[in-house]
Tab-separated table of C-alpha atoms in Angstrom:
chain	number	residue	atom	x	y	z
A	1	UNK	CA	120.858	88.630	72.081
A	2	UNK	CA	124.010	89.789	73.840
A	3	UNK	CA	122.448	93.234	74.733
A	4	UNK	CA	119.377	91.576	76.225
A	5	UNK	CA	121.451	89.303	78.287
A	6	UNK	CA	123.592	92.510	79.530
A	7	UNK	CA	120.404	94.276	80.401
A	8	UNK	CA	119.233	91.092	82.441
A	9	UNK	CA	122.562	91.309	84.355
A	10	UNK	CA	122.252	95.013	85.064
A	11	UNK	CA	118.671	94.395	86.230
A	12	UNK	CA	119.919	91.703	88.514
A	13	UNK	CA	122.575	94.135	90.103
A	14	UNK	CA	119.774	96.528	90.769
A	15	UNK	CA	117.765	93.646	92.260
A	16	UNK	CA	120.624	92.910	94.297
A	17	UNK	CA	120.961	96.344	95.859
A	18	UNK	CA	117.081	96.567	96.646
A	19	UNK	CA	117.534	93.204	98.234
A	20	UNK	CA	119.766	94.527	100.745
A	21	UNK	CA	117.910	97.920	101.244
A	22	UNK	CA	114.651	96.126	101.915
A	23	UNK	CA	116.369	93.708	104.404
A	24	UNK	CA	117.719	96.635	106.327
A	25	UNK	CA	114.510	98.462	106.322
A	26	UNK	CA	112.715	95.371	107.709
A	27	UNK	CA	115.374	94.729	110.371
A	28	UNK	CA	115.201	98.374	111.483
A	29	UNK	CA	111.350	98.064	111.602
A	30	UNK	CA	111.545	94.841	113.851
A	31	UNK	CA	114.458	96.766	116.173
A	32	UNK	CA	112.372	99.897	116.369
A	33	UNK	CA	108.804	99.152	116.445
A	34	UNK	CA	108.690	95.451	117.811
A	35	UNK	CA	106.044	94.355	116.087
A	36	UNK	CA	103.479	91.629	117.085
A	37	UNK	CA	101.045	89.371	115.542
A	38	UNK	CA	99.703	90.407	112.103
A	39	UNK	CA	102.713	93.212	111.967
A	40	UNK	CA	105.280	90.713	112.533
A	41	UNK	CA	104.091	88.199	110.027
A	42	UNK	CA	103.906	91.185	107.548
A	43	UNK	CA	107.548	92.102	108.134
A	44	UNK	CA	108.745	88.594	108.198
A	45	UNK	CA	106.882	87.727	105.031
A	46	UNK	CA	108.270	90.713	103.257
A	47	UNK	CA	111.842	89.572	104.261
A	48	UNK	CA	111.471	86.294	102.888
A	49	UNK	CA	109.470	87.365	99.703
A	50	UNK	CA	112.478	89.934	99.221
A	51	UNK	CA	114.844	86.896	99.202
A	52	UNK	CA	112.638	84.962	96.709
A	53	UNK	CA	112.517	87.970	94.271
A	54	UNK	CA	116.425	88.215	94.587
A	55	UNK	CA	116.862	84.588	93.700
A	56	UNK	CA	114.474	85.139	90.690
A	57	UNK	CA	116.794	87.791	89.461
A	58	UNK	CA	119.511	85.129	89.978
A	59	UNK	CA	117.811	82.616	87.904
A	60	UNK	CA	117.118	84.859	85.300
A	61	UNK	CA	120.696	85.619	84.950
A	62	UNK	CA	121.333	81.943	84.515
A	63	UNK	CA	118.586	81.740	82.003
A	64	UNK	CA	120.219	84.638	79.900
A	65	UNK	CA	123.607	83.046	80.151
A	66	UNK	CA	122.354	79.720	78.989
A	67	UNK	CA	120.245	81.398	76.093
A	68	UNK	CA	123.272	83.377	74.838
A	69	UNK	CA	125.314	80.153	74.722
A	70	UNK	CA	122.364	78.212	73.005
A	71	UNK	CA	122.072	80.763	70.465
A	72	UNK	CA	125.715	80.463	69.365
A	73	UNK	CA	124.517	77.142	67.402
A	74	UNK	CA	121.925	76.174	65.010
A	75	UNK	CA	118.431	75.491	67.087
A	76	UNK	CA	118.156	72.001	68.163
A	77	UNK	CA	114.508	71.869	67.829
A	78	UNK	CA	111.363	74.054	67.460
A	79	UNK	CA	110.832	75.585	70.951
A	80	UNK	CA	107.234	74.815	71.998
A	81	UNK	CA	107.218	73.788	75.863
A	82	UNK	CA	109.627	76.189	77.000
A	83	UNK	CA	107.656	79.216	75.752
A	84	UNK	CA	104.755	77.595	77.484
A	85	UNK	CA	106.632	77.295	80.785
A	86	UNK	CA	107.606	80.865	80.394
A	87	UNK	CA	104.171	82.243	80.147
A	88	UNK	CA	102.800	79.917	82.903
A	89	UNK	CA	105.825	81.175	85.071
A	90	UNK	CA	105.400	84.702	84.564
A	91	UNK	CA	101.981	84.778	85.355
A	92	UNK	CA	102.865	82.850	88.552
A	93	UNK	CA	105.494	85.454	89.453
A	94	UNK	CA	102.948	88.444	88.850
A	95	UNK	CA	100.150	86.805	90.705
A	96	UNK	CA	102.206	85.917	93.725
A	97	UNK	CA	103.369	89.613	93.669
A	98	UNK	CA	99.585	90.686	93.595
A	99	UNK	CA	98.719	88.180	96.130
A	100	UNK	CA	101.173	89.597	98.388
A	101	UNK	CA	100.264	93.495	97.705
A	102	UNK	CA	96.847	92.632	97.973
A	103	UNK	CA	96.892	89.989	100.768
A	104	UNK	CA	94.886	88.073	98.440
A	105	UNK	CA	94.783	84.076	99.877
A	106	UNK	CA	92.670	82.766	96.996
A	107	UNK	CA	95.163	84.167	94.398
A	108	UNK	CA	98.043	82.769	96.339
A	109	UNK	CA	96.351	79.315	96.115
A	110	UNK	CA	95.703	79.513	92.615
A	111	UNK	CA	99.406	80.003	92.098
A	112	UNK	CA	100.104	76.949	94.082
A	113	UNK	CA	98.058	74.885	91.874
A	114	UNK	CA	99.791	76.162	88.767
A	115	UNK	CA	103.186	74.757	89.948
A	116	UNK	CA	102.431	71.260	88.957
A	117	UNK	CA	101.811	72.323	85.436
A	118	UNK	CA	105.405	74.012	85.409
A	119	UNK	CA	106.963	70.817	86.897
A	120	UNK	CA	105.198	68.500	84.351
A	121	UNK	CA	106.488	70.745	81.469
A	122	UNK	CA	109.983	70.637	82.793
A	123	UNK	CA	109.877	66.733	83.225
A	124	UNK	CA	108.512	66.299	79.701
A	125	UNK	CA	111.268	68.712	78.323
A	126	UNK	CA	114.053	66.805	80.103
A	127	UNK	CA	112.645	63.383	78.502
A	128	UNK	CA	112.450	64.852	75.139
A	129	UNK	CA	116.046	66.408	75.146
A	130	UNK	CA	117.388	63.255	76.755
A	131	UNK	CA	116.112	61.359	73.599
A	132	UNK	CA	118.087	63.917	71.533
A	133	UNK	CA	121.395	63.576	73.420
A	134	UNK	CA	121.065	59.627	73.254
A	135	UNK	CA	120.435	59.800	69.420
A	136	UNK	CA	122.984	62.357	68.496
A	137	UNK	CA	126.005	63.033	70.569
A	138	UNK	CA	126.555	66.522	68.775
A	139	UNK	CA	123.138	67.613	70.427
A	140	UNK	CA	124.541	67.357	73.787
A	141	UNK	CA	125.686	70.738	74.375
A	142	UNK	CA	122.613	72.445	72.902
A	143	UNK	CA	120.185	69.900	74.777
A	144	UNK	CA	121.754	70.756	78.056
A	145	UNK	CA	121.542	74.545	77.657
A	146	UNK	CA	117.809	74.023	77.039
A	147	UNK	CA	117.669	71.478	79.981
A	148	UNK	CA	119.414	74.147	81.977
A	149	UNK	CA	116.756	77.133	80.906
A	150	UNK	CA	114.012	74.863	81.676
A	151	UNK	CA	115.125	74.098	85.268
A	152	UNK	CA	115.852	77.871	86.015
A	153	UNK	CA	112.268	78.523	84.718
A	154	UNK	CA	110.909	75.718	86.757
A	155	UNK	CA	112.916	77.137	89.780
A	156	UNK	CA	111.292	80.564	89.158
A	157	UNK	CA	108.045	78.976	89.363
A	158	UNK	CA	109.171	77.339	92.618
A	159	UNK	CA	109.953	80.827	94.057
A	160	UNK	CA	106.665	82.016	93.153
A	161	UNK	CA	105.094	79.436	95.161
A	162	UNK	CA	107.236	80.100	98.334
A	163	UNK	CA	105.888	83.626	97.987
A	164	UNK	CA	102.443	82.617	97.838
A	165	UNK	CA	103.159	80.132	100.977
A	166	UNK	CA	104.361	83.407	102.665
A	167	UNK	CA	101.253	85.325	101.611
A	168	UNK	CA	98.835	82.334	103.087
A	169	UNK	CA	101.013	82.720	106.507
A	170	UNK	CA	101.187	86.472	106.417
A	171	UNK	CA	97.078	86.675	105.970
A	172	UNK	CA	95.954	83.714	107.899
A	173	UNK	CA	98.782	82.788	110.282
A	174	UNK	CA	98.680	79.405	108.758
A	175	UNK	CA	102.099	77.837	107.824
A	176	UNK	CA	101.576	75.642	104.734
A	177	UNK	CA	105.043	74.961	103.731
A	178	UNK	CA	106.182	71.347	103.042
A	179	UNK	CA	102.468	70.136	103.175
A	180	UNK	CA	101.174	67.792	100.493
A	181	UNK	CA	97.882	69.927	100.420
A	182	UNK	CA	98.480	73.622	99.598
A	183	UNK	CA	94.726	74.312	99.163
């Protein structure tokens, strides 16, 4: 749907403007208020989360563009796993923002646990589409579009986990990035 793709692009432009405004506000707060401890963690987390949300907007544009290209051709296969990925990822993003607003570490940790589900679906989709490409060269273009869509959805889930890592740091002062154990 070209109209929907244009709406995604327009929303992303608004997200970019808000990204700059929030960063400028946070920088002003840092300069004028010189926050310490919890206030400093809140402002730095807000800046980092702001960037994660902007990247989610970028990934959404990529999904929209690849979907528009994919829809120009007959469907390659029924889509089952991608809608499941979208649903899990959408819930992760909503919950990550809620965890930030409510400073809810338990909710943030539950989002972190769901990232593996999205990663597994992404790998499963890649393997399945690779078999389509190997068996039928005419399927390569459509399969690549779906692989890119899947990969961008997976990246959005990663951004949601990054937000939740920032929530844990902001709330507890504990940095859990790059750790195998995020619980």
